[in-house]
Amino acid sequence: MLGLFAGLAPGPYTTMVAATGLERGFRVAVPIAMAPLVTDLPPMLVSTLVVGRLNWGALTLLGICGGVVVTMIGLRFLRTHGAILVTTPTGGPIEPTEASVRLGHVLTSNLLNPAPWIFWFVAAAPLLLAQWNASPARGIVFVIVLFLVNVSSATGLAWMAARARGVLAPINQRRALIGAGLTLMCAGGVMVWQALEGNFQSMIDGQRAVGGVLAR
């Protein structure tokens, strides 16, 4: 269930996975879907190995930087697909010359997104420690299954989006991608606002009791 939540929960990551599948196809979207194999390692290690937790300043900085990166990716979608009515001499839509989302974009935005850190500090890390304390083998299996379900569900989302390329008319594909760009811009703005309001720290403070129960 944790893996499904991480792989399919609405947010910048899933939006970029689906939009890349729709824009460039399944093969290009697969590395995007597999990004948590890299970007979730720092929050996993920090949340399980460091006794203390992230302070308000660190979460604020993460939220602001992550929100700016996500907003820039949304702007890139709008710049690439914004000219909906522009057509080629044959009457077909102009195809974009490059992908709006690159793997580096996703790695950067995921690393700077406070959501994975909160996910690990609040829920995943206490469960992982509980399994590890019972048996290191159980802890390893927990991590493998979590990441496997996470990446598999995101990859399935990329496949469905890629299949939509053969169903949606080109003009509707562009409209969907413009919608993805607007969604990412809104998500980036919300991330910055949440960081400035201290909401990320409040979420962790409010869930410490839950983490303690899960650890037991």
Coordinates of N, CA and C in Angstrom, one line a residue:
M1 N 0.8 -1.2 0.0 CA 0.0 0.0 0.0 C 0.9 1.3 0.0
L2 N 2.0 1.2 0.8 CA 2.8 2.4 0.7 C 3.5 2.6 -0.6
G3 N 3.8 1.5 -1.3 CA 4.4 1.6 -2.6 C 3.4 2.1 -3.6
L4 N 2.2 1.7 -3.6 CA 1.1 2.2 -4.5 C 0.9 3.7 -4.2
F5 N 0.9 4.1 -3.0 CA 0.7 5.5 -2.7 C 1.8 6.3 -3.2
A6 N 3.0 5.9 -3.0 CA 4.2 6.6 -3.5 C 4.2 6.7 -5.0
G7 N 3.8 5.6 -5.7 CA 3.9 5.6 -7.2 C 2.7 6.2 -7.9
L8 N 1.5 6.4 -7.2 CA 0.3 6.8 -7.9 C -0.3 8.1 -7.3
A9 N 0.2 8.5 -6.1 CA -0.4 9.7 -5.5 C -0.3 10.9 -6.4
P10 N -1.3 11.7 -6.6 CA -1.3 12.9 -7.4 C -0.2 13.8 -6.9
G11 N 0.6 14.3 -7.8 CA 1.7 15.2 -7.5 C 2.6 15.5 -8.6
P12 N 3.6 16.3 -8.4 CA 4.6 16.6 -9.5 C 5.2 15.4 -10.2
Y13 N 5.6 14.4 -9.4 CA 6.2 13.2 -9.9 C 5.3 12.4 -10.9
T14 N 4.1 12.1 -10.4 CA 3.2 11.4 -11.3 C 2.7 12.2 -12.5
T15 N 2.6 13.5 -12.3 CA 2.3 14.3 -13.4 C 3.3 14.3 -14.5
M16 N 4.6 14.3 -14.1 CA 5.7 14.3 -15.0 C 5.8 12.9 -15.7
V17 N 5.5 11.9 -15.0 CA 5.6 10.5 -15.5 C 4.5 10.4 -16.6
A18 N 3.3 10.8 -16.3 CA 2.2 10.6 -17.2 C 2.4 11.5 -18.4
A19 N 2.8 12.8 -18.2 CA 2.9 13.7 -19.3 C 4.1 13.3 -20.2
T20 N 5.1 12.7 -19.7 CA 6.2 12.3 -20.5 C 5.8 11.1 -21.4
G21 N 5.0 10.2 -20.8 CA 4.5 9.1 -21.5 C 3.6 9.5 -22.7
L22 N 2.8 10.5 -22.4 CA 1.9 11.0 -23.5 C 2.7 11.8 -24.5
E23 N 3.7 12.5 -24.1 CA 4.5 13.4 -25.0 C 5.5 12.6 -25.9
R24 N 6.2 11.7 -25.2 CA 7.3 11.0 -25.9 C 7.2 9.5 -26.0
G25 N 6.3 8.9 -25.3 CA 6.1 7.5 -25.4 C 6.6 6.7 -24.2
F26 N 6.4 5.4 -24.1 CA 6.6 4.6 -23.0 C 8.1 4.5 -22.6
R27 N 8.9 4.3 -23.6 CA 10.4 4.1 -23.4 C 11.0 5.3 -22.8
V28 N 10.6 6.5 -23.2 CA 11.2 7.7 -22.6 C 10.7 7.9 -21.2
A29 N 9.5 7.5 -20.9 CA 8.9 7.7 -19.6 C 9.4 6.7 -18.5
V30 N 9.8 5.5 -19.0 CA 10.3 4.5 -18.0 C 11.4 5.0 -17.1
P31 N 12.5 5.7 -17.6 CA 13.5 6.2 -16.7 C 12.9 7.2 -15.7
I32 N 11.9 8.0 -16.1 CA 11.3 9.0 -15.3 C 10.6 8.3 -14.1
A33 N 9.9 7.2 -14.5 CA 9.2 6.4 -13.4 C 10.1 5.8 -12.4
M34 N 11.3 5.5 -12.9 CA 12.3 4.8 -12.0 C 13.1 5.7 -11.2
A35 N 12.9 7.0 -11.3 CA 13.6 8.0 -10.6 C 13.7 7.8 -9.0
P36 N 12.6 7.3 -8.4 CA 12.7 7.1 -6.9 C 13.7 6.1 -6.5
L37 N 14.2 5.3 -7.4 CA 15.3 4.4 -7.0 C 16.6 5.2 -6.6
V38 N 16.6 6.4 -7.1 CA 17.8 7.3 -6.8 C 17.4 8.3 -5.8
T39 N 16.2 9.0 -6.1 CA 15.9 10.2 -5.3 C 15.3 9.8 -3.9
D40 N 14.9 8.6 -3.7 CA 14.3 8.2 -2.4 C 15.4 7.7 -1.4
L41 N 16.6 7.5 -2.0 CA 17.7 6.9 -1.1 C 18.1 7.9 0.0
P42 N 18.4 9.2 -0.4 CA 18.8 10.1 0.7 C 17.7 10.2 1.8
P43 N 16.4 10.5 1.6 CA 15.5 10.5 2.7 C 15.4 9.2 3.4
M44 N 15.5 8.1 2.7 CA 15.5 6.8 3.4 C 16.6 6.6 4.4
L45 N 17.8 7.0 3.9 CA 19.0 6.8 4.8 C 19.0 7.8 5.9
V46 N 18.6 9.1 5.6 CA 18.6 10.1 6.7 C 17.6 9.7 7.7
S47 N 16.4 9.3 7.3 CA 15.3 9.1 8.3 C 15.6 7.9 9.1
T48 N 16.4 6.9 8.6 CA 16.6 5.7 9.4 C 17.9 5.7 10.2
L49 N 18.9 6.5 9.7 CA 20.2 6.5 10.3 C 20.5 7.7 11.2
V50 N 19.8 8.8 11.0 CA 20.0 10.0 11.8 C 18.9 10.1 12.9
V51 N 19.3 10.3 14.1 CA 18.4 10.3 15.2 C 17.5 11.5 15.1
G52 N 18.0 12.7 14.9 CA 17.2 13.9 14.8 C 16.4 13.9 13.5
R53 N 15.6 14.9 13.4 CA 14.8 15.1 12.2 C 15.1 16.4 11.5
L54 N 14.6 16.6 10.3 CA 14.9 17.9 9.6 C 14.3 19.0 10.4
N55 N 15.0 20.1 10.5 CA 14.5 21.3 11.2 C 13.6 22.1 10.2
W56 N 13.0 23.2 10.7 CA 12.1 24.0 9.9 C 12.9 24.6 8.8
G57 N 14.1 25.1 9.0 CA 14.9 25.8 8.0 C 15.2 24.9 6.8
A58 N 15.5 23.6 7.1 CA 15.9 22.7 6.0 C 14.6 22.4 5.2
L59 N 13.5 22.1 5.8 CA 12.3 21.8 5.1 C 11.8 23.0 4.3
T60 N 12.0 24.2 4.8 CA 11.6 25.4 4.1 C 12.4 25.6 2.8
L61 N 13.7 25.4 3.0 CA 14.6 25.5 1.8 C 14.3 24.5 0.7
L62 N 14.1 23.2 1.2 CA 13.7 22.2 0.3 C 12.4 22.5 -0.5
G63 N 11.4 23.0 0.2 CA 10.2 23.3 -0.4 C 10.3 24.4 -1.4
I64 N 11.0 25.5 -1.1 CA 11.1 26.6 -2.0 C 11.9 26.2 -3.2
C65 N 13.0 25.5 -3.1 CA 13.8 25.1 -4.2 C 13.0 24.1 -5.1
G66 N 12.4 23.1 -4.4 CA 11.6 22.2 -5.2 C 10.5 22.8 -5.9
G67 N 9.8 23.7 -5.3 CA 8.7 24.4 -5.9 C 9.1 25.2 -7.2
V68 N 10.3 25.9 -7.1 CA 10.8 26.6 -8.2 C 11.1 25.7 -9.4
V69 N 11.8 24.5 -9.1 CA 12.1 23.6 -10.1 C 10.9 23.1 -10.8
V70 N 9.9 22.7 -10.0 CA 8.6 22.1 -10.6 C 7.9 23.2 -11.4
T71 N 7.9 24.4 -11.0 CA 7.3 25.5 -11.8 C 8.0 25.7 -13.1
M72 N 9.4 25.6 -13.1 CA 10.1 25.8 -14.3 C 9.8 24.6 -15.3
I73 N 9.6 23.4 -14.8 CA 9.2 22.3 -15.7 C 7.9 22.6 -16.3
G74 N 6.9 23.1 -15.5 CA 5.6 23.4 -16.0 C 5.7 24.5 -17.1
L75 N 6.5 25.5 -16.9 CA 6.7 26.5 -17.9 C 7.3 25.9 -19.2
R76 N 8.2 24.9 -19.0 CA 8.8 24.3 -20.2 C 7.7 23.6 -21.0
F77 N 6.7 22.9 -20.3 CA 5.6 22.3 -21.0 C 4.8 23.4 -21.8
L78 N 4.5 24.5 -21.2 CA 3.7 25.5 -21.8 C 4.5 26.1 -23.0
R79 N 5.8 26.3 -22.9 CA 6.6 26.9 -24.0 C 6.7 25.9 -25.2
T80 N 6.7 24.6 -24.9 CA 6.9 23.6 -25.9 C 5.5 23.3 -26.6
H81 N 4.4 23.3 -25.9 CA 3.2 22.9 -26.5 C 2.1 24.0 -26.5
G82 N 2.5 25.3 -26.1 CA 1.5 26.3 -26.0 C 0.9 26.8 -27.3
A83 N 1.6 26.7 -28.4 CA 1.1 27.1 -29.7 C 0.2 26.1 -30.3
I84 N -1.0 25.9 -29.6 CA -1.9 24.8 -30.0 C -2.4 24.9 -31.5
L85 N -2.6 26.1 -31.9 CA -3.2 26.3 -33.2 C -2.2 26.4 -34.4
V86 N -0.9 26.3 -34.0 CA 0.1 26.4 -35.1 C 0.2 25.0 -35.8
T87 N 0.1 25.0 -37.1 CA 0.1 23.7 -37.8 C 1.2 23.7 -38.9
T88 N 1.5 22.5 -39.4 CA 2.5 22.4 -40.5 C 1.7 22.7 -41.8
P89 N 2.5 22.9 -42.9 CA 1.8 23.1 -44.2 C 0.8 22.0 -44.6
T90 N 1.0 20.8 -44.1 CA 0.0 19.8 -44.4 C -1.2 19.8 -43.5
G91 N -1.2 20.7 -42.5 CA -2.4 20.8 -41.7 C -2.3 20.1 -40.4
G92 N -1.2 19.3 -40.2 CA -1.0 18.5 -38.9 C -0.3 19.4 -37.9
P93 N -0.4 19.0 -36.6 CA 0.3 19.8 -35.6 C 1.8 19.7 -35.7
I94 N 2.5 20.7 -35.2 CA 3.9 20.7 -35.2 C 4.4 19.8 -34.0
E95 N 5.2 18.8 -34.3 CA 5.7 18.0 -33.2 C 6.8 18.7 -32.4
P96 N 6.8 18.5 -31.1 CA 7.9 19.1 -30.3 C 9.2 18.4 -30.7
T97 N 10.3 19.2 -30.6 CA 11.6 18.7 -31.1 C 12.4 18.1 -29.9
E98 N 11.9 18.3 -28.7 CA 12.6 17.7 -27.6 C 11.6 17.4 -26.4
A99 N 12.0 16.6 -25.5 CA 11.1 16.2 -24.4 C 11.0 17.4 -23.5
S100 N 9.8 17.7 -22.9 CA 9.7 18.8 -22.0 C 10.3 18.4 -20.6
V101 N 10.2 17.1 -20.3 CA 10.8 16.7 -19.0 C 12.0 15.8 -19.3
R102 N 13.1 16.1 -18.7 CA 14.3 15.2 -18.8 C 14.5 14.5 -17.5
L103 N 15.3 13.5 -17.5 CA 15.5 12.7 -16.3 C 16.2 13.6 -15.2
G104 N 17.0 14.5 -15.7 CA 17.7 15.4 -14.7 C 16.6 16.3 -14.0
H105 N 15.6 16.7 -14.7 CA 14.6 17.5 -14.1 C 13.9 16.7 -13.0
V106 N 13.5 15.5 -13.3 CA 12.8 14.7 -12.3 C 13.7 14.4 -11.1
L107 N 15.0 14.1 -11.3 CA 15.9 13.8 -10.2 C 16.0 15.0 -9.3
T108 N 16.2 16.2 -9.9 CA 16.3 17.4 -9.2 C 15.1 17.7 -8.4
S109 N 13.9 17.7 -9.1 CA 12.7 18.1 -8.4 C 12.3 17.1 -7.3
N110 N 12.6 15.8 -7.5 CA 12.2 14.8 -6.5 C 13.2 15.0 -5.3
L111 N 14.4 15.2 -5.5 CA 15.4 15.4 -4.4 C 15.0 16.7 -3.6
L112 N 14.5 17.7 -4.2 CA 14.2 18.9 -3.5 C 12.7 19.0 -3.1
N113 N 12.0 17.9 -3.3 CA 10.6 17.9 -2.9 C 10.5 17.4 -1.5
P114 N 9.9 18.1 -0.6 CA 9.8 17.6 0.8 C 8.9 16.4 1.0
A115 N 8.0 16.1 0.0 CA 7.1 15.0 0.2 C 7.8 13.7 0.4
P116 N 8.8 13.3 -0.3 CA 9.4 12.0 0.0 C 10.1 12.0 1.4
W117 N 10.6 13.1 1.8 CA 11.2 13.2 3.2 C 10.1 13.0 4.2
I118 N 9.0 13.6 4.0 CA 7.9 13.4 5.0 C 7.4 12.0 4.9
F119 N 7.3 11.4 3.7 CA 6.8 10.1 3.6 C 7.7 9.1 4.4
W120 N 9.0 9.3 4.3 CA 9.9 8.4 5.0 C 9.9 8.6 6.5
F121 N 10.0 9.9 6.9 CA 10.0 10.2 8.3 C 8.8 9.8 9.0
V122 N 7.6 10.0 8.4 CA 6.4 9.7 9.1 C 5.9 8.3 9.1
A123 N 6.1 7.6 7.9 CA 5.5 6.3 7.8 C 6.5 5.2 7.4
A124 N 7.3 5.4 6.3 CA 8.1 4.3 5.8 C 9.2 4.0 6.7
A125 N 9.9 5.0 7.3 CA 11.1 4.7 8.1 C 10.8 3.9 9.4
P126 N 9.7 4.3 10.1 CA 9.4 3.6 11.3 C 9.0 2.1 11.0
L127 N 8.3 1.9 9.9 CA 8.0 0.5 9.5 C 9.3 -0.3 9.1
L128 N 10.2 0.4 8.4 CA 11.4 -0.2 8.0 C 12.3 -0.6 9.2
L129 N 12.4 0.3 10.2 CA 13.1 0.0 11.4 C 12.5 -1.1 12.2
A130 N 11.2 -1.2 12.2 CA 10.5 -2.2 13.0 C 10.9 -3.6 12.3
Q131 N 10.9 -3.6 11.0 CA 11.2 -4.9 10.3 C 12.7 -5.2 10.5
W132 N 13.5 -4.2 10.4 CA 15.0 -4.4 10.5 C 15.3 -4.9 11.9
N133 N 14.7 -4.4 12.9 CA 15.0 -4.8 14.3 C 14.5 -6.2 14.5
A134 N 13.5 -6.6 13.8 CA 13.0 -8.0 13.9 C 14.0 -9.0 13.2
S135 N 14.5 -8.5 12.1 CA 15.4 -9.3 11.3 C 15.9 -8.4 10.1
P136 N 17.3 -8.3 9.9 CA 17.8 -7.5 8.8 C 17.2 -8.0 7.5
A137 N 17.0 -9.3 7.3 CA 16.5 -9.8 6.1 C 15.1 -9.3 5.8
R138 N 14.2 -9.2 6.9 CA 12.9 -8.6 6.7 C 13.0 -7.2 6.4
G139 N 13.9 -6.4 6.9 CA 14.1 -5.0 6.5 C 14.5 -4.9 5.1
I140 N 15.4 -5.7 4.6 CA 15.8 -5.7 3.2 C 14.6 -6.0 2.3
V141 N 13.8 -7.0 2.6 CA 12.6 -7.4 1.8 C 11.6 -6.3 1.8
F142 N 11.5 -5.6 2.9 CA 10.5 -4.5 3.0 C 10.9 -3.4 2.0
V143 N 12.2 -3.1 2.0 CA 12.7 -2.0 1.1 C 12.5 -2.4 -0.4
I144 N 12.9 -3.7 -0.7 CA 12.8 -4.2 -2.1 C 11.3 -4.1 -2.5
V145 N 10.4 -4.6 -1.7 CA 9.0 -4.7 -2.1 C 8.4 -3.2 -2.2
L146 N 8.8 -2.4 -1.3 CA 8.3 -1.0 -1.4 C 8.7 -0.3 -2.7
F147 N 10.0 -0.4 -3.0 CA 10.5 0.2 -4.2 C 10.0 -0.5 -5.5
L148 N 9.8 -1.8 -5.4 CA 9.3 -2.5 -6.6 C 7.9 -2.1 -6.9
V149 N 7.0 -2.0 -5.9 CA 5.6 -1.6 -6.1 C 5.6 -0.1 -6.5
N150 N 6.4 0.7 -5.9 CA 6.4 2.1 -6.3 C 6.7 2.3 -7.8
V151 N 7.9 1.7 -8.2 CA 8.3 1.9 -9.6 C 7.4 1.2 -10.5
S152 N 6.9 0.0 -10.2 CA 6.0 -0.7 -11.1 C 4.7 0.1 -11.3
S153 N 4.1 0.6 -10.2 CA 2.9 1.4 -10.4 C 3.1 2.6 -11.2
A154 N 4.2 3.3 -11.0 CA 4.5 4.5 -11.8 C 4.8 4.1 -13.3
T155 N 5.4 3.0 -13.5 CA 5.7 2.5 -14.9 C 4.3 2.1 -15.5
G156 N 3.4 1.6 -14.8 CA 2.1 1.3 -15.3 C 1.4 2.6 -15.7
L157 N 1.5 3.6 -14.9 CA 0.9 4.9 -15.3 C 1.5 5.4 -16.6
A158 N 2.9 5.3 -16.7 CA 3.5 5.7 -18.0 C 3.0 5.0 -19.2
W159 N 2.8 3.7 -19.0 CA 2.3 2.8 -20.1 C 0.9 3.3 -20.5
M160 N 0.0 3.5 -19.5 CA -1.3 4.0 -19.9 C -1.3 5.3 -20.6
A161 N -0.4 6.2 -20.1 CA -0.3 7.5 -20.8 C 0.2 7.4 -22.2
A162 N 1.2 6.5 -22.4 CA 1.7 6.2 -23.7 C 0.7 5.6 -24.7
R163 N -0.2 4.8 -24.1 CA -1.2 4.2 -24.9 C -2.2 5.3 -25.4
A164 N -2.4 6.3 -24.6 CA -3.3 7.4 -24.9 C -2.9 8.1 -26.1
R165 N -1.6 8.0 -26.5 CA -1.1 8.7 -27.7 C -1.8 8.2 -28.9
G166 N -2.2 6.9 -28.9 CA -2.9 6.4 -30.1 C -4.4 6.6 -30.1
V167 N -4.9 7.1 -29.0 CA -6.3 7.3 -28.8 C -6.7 8.8 -29.0
L168 N -5.9 9.7 -28.4 CA -6.2 11.1 -28.4 C -5.7 11.7 -29.8
A169 N -6.5 12.6 -30.3 CA -6.1 13.4 -31.5 C -4.9 14.3 -31.1
P170 N -4.1 14.6 -32.0 CA -2.9 15.4 -31.7 C -3.2 16.7 -31.0
I171 N -4.3 17.4 -31.4 CA -4.7 18.6 -30.7 C -5.1 18.4 -29.3
N172 N -5.7 17.3 -29.0 CA -6.1 16.9 -27.6 C -4.9 16.5 -26.8
Q173 N -3.9 15.9 -27.5 CA -2.7 15.6 -26.8 C -2.0 16.8 -26.3
R174 N -1.9 17.8 -27.2 CA -1.3 19.1 -26.8 C -2.1 19.8 -25.6
R175 N -3.4 19.7 -25.7 CA -4.2 20.3 -24.6 C -3.9 19.6 -23.3
A176 N -3.8 18.3 -23.4 CA -3.5 17.6 -22.1 C -2.1 17.9 -21.6
L177 N -1.2 18.1 -22.5 CA 0.2 18.5 -22.0 C 0.2 19.9 -21.5
I178 N -0.5 20.8 -22.1 CA -0.6 22.1 -21.6 C -1.3 22.1 -20.2
G179 N -2.3 21.2 -20.0 CA -2.9 21.0 -18.7 C -1.9 20.5 -17.7
A180 N -1.0 19.6 -18.1 CA 0.0 19.1 -17.3 C 1.0 20.2 -16.9
G181 N 1.3 21.1 -17.8 CA 2.2 22.2 -17.5 C 1.6 23.1 -16.5
L182 N 0.3 23.5 -16.7 CA -0.4 24.3 -15.7 C -0.5 23.7 -14.3
T183 N -0.7 22.3 -14.3 CA -0.8 21.6 -13.1 C 0.6 21.7 -12.3
L184 N 1.7 21.5 -13.1 CA 3.0 21.5 -12.4 C 3.3 22.9 -11.9
M185 N 2.9 24.0 -12.7 CA 3.1 25.3 -12.2 C 2.3 25.6 -10.9
C186 N 1.1 25.1 -10.9 CA 0.3 25.3 -9.6 C 0.9 24.5 -8.5
A187 N 1.4 23.2 -8.8 CA 2.0 22.4 -7.7 C 3.2 23.1 -7.2
G188 N 4.0 23.7 -8.1 CA 5.2 24.4 -7.6 C 4.9 25.6 -6.8
G189 N 3.9 26.3 -7.1 CA 3.5 27.4 -6.3 C 3.0 27.0 -4.9
V190 N 2.2 25.9 -4.9 CA 1.7 25.4 -3.6 C 2.9 24.9 -2.8
M191 N 3.9 24.3 -3.4 CA 5.1 23.8 -2.6 C 5.8 25.0 -1.9
V192 N 6.0 26.1 -2.7 CA 6.6 27.3 -2.2 C 5.8 27.9 -1.0
W193 N 4.5 28.0 -1.2 CA 3.6 28.5 -0.2 C 3.6 27.6 1.0
Q194 N 3.6 26.3 0.9 CA 3.6 25.4 2.0 C 4.9 25.6 2.8
A195 N 6.0 25.7 2.1 CA 7.3 25.9 2.7 C 7.4 27.2 3.5
L196 N 6.9 28.3 2.9 CA 6.9 29.6 3.6 C 6.0 29.6 4.8
E197 N 4.9 28.8 4.8 CA 4.0 28.8 5.9 C 4.4 27.8 7.0
G198 N 5.4 27.0 6.7 CA 5.9 26.0 7.7 C 5.0 24.8 7.7
N199 N 4.3 24.5 6.7 CA 3.3 23.4 6.7 C 4.0 22.0 6.7
F200 N 5.2 22.0 6.0 CA 5.9 20.7 6.0 C 6.4 20.3 7.4
Q201 N 6.9 21.3 8.2 CA 7.3 21.0 9.5 C 6.1 20.6 10.4
S202 N 5.0 21.3 10.2 CA 3.8 21.0 11.0 C 3.3 19.6 10.7
M203 N 3.4 19.1 9.4 CA 3.0 17.8 9.1 C 3.8 16.8 9.8
I204 N 5.1 17.0 9.9 CA 5.9 16.0 10.6 C 5.7 16.1 12.1
D205 N 5.5 17.3 12.7 CA 5.2 17.5 14.1 C 3.9 16.8 14.5
G206 N 2.9 16.9 13.6 CA 1.6 16.3 13.9 C 1.6 14.8 13.8
Q207 N 2.6 14.3 13.1 CA 2.5 12.8 12.8 C 3.6 12.0 13.6
R208 N 4.3 12.7 14.5 CA 5.3 12.0 15.3 C 4.7 10.9 16.1
A209 N 3.5 11.1 16.7 CA 2.9 10.1 17.5 C 2.6 8.9 16.6
V210 N 2.1 9.2 15.3 CA 1.8 8.1 14.4 C 3.1 7.3 14.1
G211 N 4.2 8.0 13.9 CA 5.5 7.3 13.7 C 5.9 6.4 14.9
G212 N 5.6 6.9 16.1 CA 6.0 6.1 17.3 C 5.1 4.9 17.4
V213 N 3.9 5.0 17.0 CA 3.0 3.8 17.1 C 3.5 2.8 16.0
L214 N 3.8 3.2 14.8 CA 4.2 2.3 13.7 C 5.5 1.7 14.1
A215 N 6.4 2.4 14.8 CA 7.7 1.8 15.2 C 7.5 0.7 16.2
R216 N 6.5 0.8 17.0 CA 6.2 -0.3 18.0 C 5.6 -1.5 17.3

